[in-house]
Short mmCIF file of C-alpha atoms in Angstrom, two decimals:
data_model
loop_
_atom_site.label_atom_id
_atom_site.label_comp_id
_atom_site.label_asym_id
_atom_site.label_seq_id
_atom_site.Cartn_x
_atom_site.Cartn_y
_atom_site.Cartn_z
CA UNK A 1 -0.02 -0.14 0.55
CA UNK A 2 2.02 3.77 -0.84
CA UNK A 3 0.76 6.07 1.38
CA UNK A 4 3.00 8.75 -0.75
CA UNK A 5 0.41 10.60 -2.78
CA UNK A 6 -1.88 10.85 1.19
CA UNK A 7 1.99 11.96 2.59
CA UNK A 8 2.25 14.93 -0.14
CA UNK A 9 -0.81 16.13 -0.58
CA UNK A 10 -3.10 14.84 3.16
CA UNK A 11 -3.80 19.13 4.38
CA UNK A 12 -4.34 17.74 7.43
CA UNK A 13 -1.40 15.49 9.96
CA UNK A 14 -0.44 11.64 8.70
CA UNK A 15 2.14 9.43 10.84
CA UNK A 16 2.61 5.31 10.93
CA UNK A 17 4.10 4.35 13.69
CA UNK A 18 4.91 0.70 14.44
CA UNK A 19 4.06 -1.67 17.08
CA UNK A 20 6.26 -0.58 20.02
CA UNK A 21 5.31 3.28 19.33
CA UNK A 22 7.90 5.29 17.15
CA UNK A 23 7.16 7.55 14.42
CA UNK A 24 8.24 6.32 11.09
CA UNK A 25 6.64 7.94 8.26
CA UNK A 26 4.90 11.67 8.60
CA UNK A 27 3.61 14.06 6.84
CA UNK A 28 3.99 17.54 6.52
CA UNK A 29 1.23 18.45 8.64
CA UNK A 30 3.07 15.86 11.36
CA UNK A 31 6.48 17.78 11.45
CA UNK A 32 5.44 21.52 11.95
CA UNK A 33 3.75 20.75 15.31
CA UNK A 34 6.68 18.05 15.81
CA UNK A 35 5.32 14.65 15.52
CA UNK A 36 9.01 13.71 13.40
CA UNK A 37 9.78 9.93 12.23
CA UNK A 38 12.36 8.18 15.16
CA UNK A 39 9.83 9.82 18.29
CA UNK A 40 8.38 7.63 20.68
CA UNK A 41 5.01 8.93 19.78
CA UNK A 42 3.65 7.20 23.79
CA UNK A 43 6.88 9.44 25.31
CA UNK A 44 5.29 13.30 23.71
CA UNK A 45 1.54 12.04 26.00
CA UNK A 46 1.26 12.28 29.11
CA UNK A 47 0.62 8.55 31.05
CA UNK A 48 -2.21 8.02 31.46
CA UNK A 49 -3.57 9.55 27.67
CA UNK A 50 -0.37 7.26 26.57
CA UNK A 51 -2.10 4.06 28.37
CA UNK A 52 -5.30 4.71 26.57
CA UNK A 53 -3.97 4.95 23.46
CA UNK A 54 -1.69 1.52 23.16
CA UNK A 55 -5.22 -0.22 24.82
CA UNK A 56 -6.39 1.51 21.44
CA UNK A 57 -3.96 -0.37 19.19
CA UNK A 58 -3.52 -3.54 21.21
CA UNK A 59 -6.29 -4.07 20.47
CA UNK A 60 -7.23 -3.43 16.33
CA UNK A 61 -3.41 -5.34 16.67
CA UNK A 62 -5.52 -8.65 18.44
CA UNK A 63 -8.44 -8.69 16.49
CA UNK A 64 -6.45 -7.71 13.11
CA UNK A 65 -9.38 -4.73 12.59
CA UNK A 66 -10.29 -2.96 9.59
CA UNK A 67 -12.25 -0.62 10.85
CA UNK A 68 -10.38 2.71 12.36
CA UNK A 69 -11.34 3.92 15.95
CA UNK A 70 -11.30 7.27 17.35
CA UNK A 71 -9.03 8.74 19.64
CA UNK A 72 -9.45 11.98 21.93
CA UNK A 73 -5.76 13.76 23.31
CA UNK A 74 -5.10 16.34 24.86
CA UNK A 75 -0.90 16.64 24.95
CA UNK A 76 1.05 16.88 22.51
CA UNK A 77 4.40 19.26 21.83
CA UNK A 78 3.49 22.97 19.67
CA UNK A 79 0.54 23.61 22.41
CA UNK A 80 -1.56 21.18 20.75
CA UNK A 81 -3.67 21.43 23.64
CA UNK A 82 -6.44 19.19 22.09
CA UNK A 83 -7.07 16.90 19.29
CA UNK A 84 -8.76 14.03 17.55
CA UNK A 85 -7.35 10.96 16.26
CA UNK A 86 -9.02 8.28 14.41
CA UNK A 87 -6.54 5.65 14.21
CA UNK A 88 -6.55 2.23 11.49
CA UNK A 89 -3.88 -0.99 11.80
CA UNK A 90 -2.68 -1.78 8.81
CA UNK A 91 -1.55 -5.73 8.32
CA UNK A 92 -0.16 -5.51 5.24
CA UNK A 93 2.50 -3.06 6.55
CA UNK A 94 2.26 -4.38 10.68
CA UNK A 95 2.16 -0.51 11.27
CA UNK A 96 -1.14 2.11 12.73
CA UNK A 97 -2.18 4.77 10.62
CA UNK A 98 -2.80 8.03 13.11
CA UNK A 99 -4.74 10.18 10.15
CA UNK A 100 -5.54 13.71 11.94
CA UNK A 101 -9.58 14.64 12.04
CA UNK A 102 -9.73 17.75 14.84
CA UNK A 103 -7.25 20.31 15.72
CA UNK A 104 -7.26 22.52 18.47
CA UNK A 105 -4.58 24.70 18.85
CA UNK A 106 -3.02 28.66 19.85
CA UNK A 107 0.04 30.06 19.12
CA UNK A 108 2.13 31.70 21.06
CA UNK A 109 0.78 34.73 19.49
CA UNK A 110 -2.23 33.20 20.42
CA UNK A 111 -1.71 33.75 24.20
CA UNK A 112 -0.13 36.73 24.27
CA UNK A 113 -2.98 37.92 22.70
CA UNK A 114 -5.17 36.91 25.38
CA UNK A 115 -3.25 37.82 27.95
CA UNK A 116 -2.64 41.64 26.82
CA UNK A 117 -6.44 41.12 26.36
CA UNK A 118 -6.94 39.29 30.07
CA UNK A 119 -4.75 42.75 31.30
CA UNK A 120 -6.44 45.58 29.62
CA UNK A 121 -10.17 43.76 31.28
CA UNK A 122 -8.73 43.40 34.53
CA UNK A 123 -6.81 47.33 34.79
CA UNK A 124 -9.46 48.63 33.45
CA UNK A 125 -11.81 47.22 36.31
CA UNK A 126 -9.54 46.23 38.75
CA UNK A 127 -13.55 45.15 41.29
CA UNK A 128 -12.83 41.11 39.75
CA UNK A 129 -9.97 41.20 40.84
#
């Protein structure tokens, strides 16, 4: 199965991991969010979410399921606050495909903007404190 076309043309983050959690292939959108080849996916997650992801992946592998499973994750690098991923076991490659369904992100500029707005609000009405 050749994923190169999808990796090169997708507007969504796509990556493949092996059964140990190592990212083997990642498209440009994934790489933008530091989800790059060679990184351990599970080390990027908080422990509870890593365990949840491992369990979902194990279930897909054990059942050799062609179906996808949705999983929500809240911790990723680069200020990602929440994401929903479709996980599919690709038995031909013995790898797990992650396809981003939804991505929420705060950029450093967003953070500064929100901080600045809160400062303006509190400066104008000290009774809010």
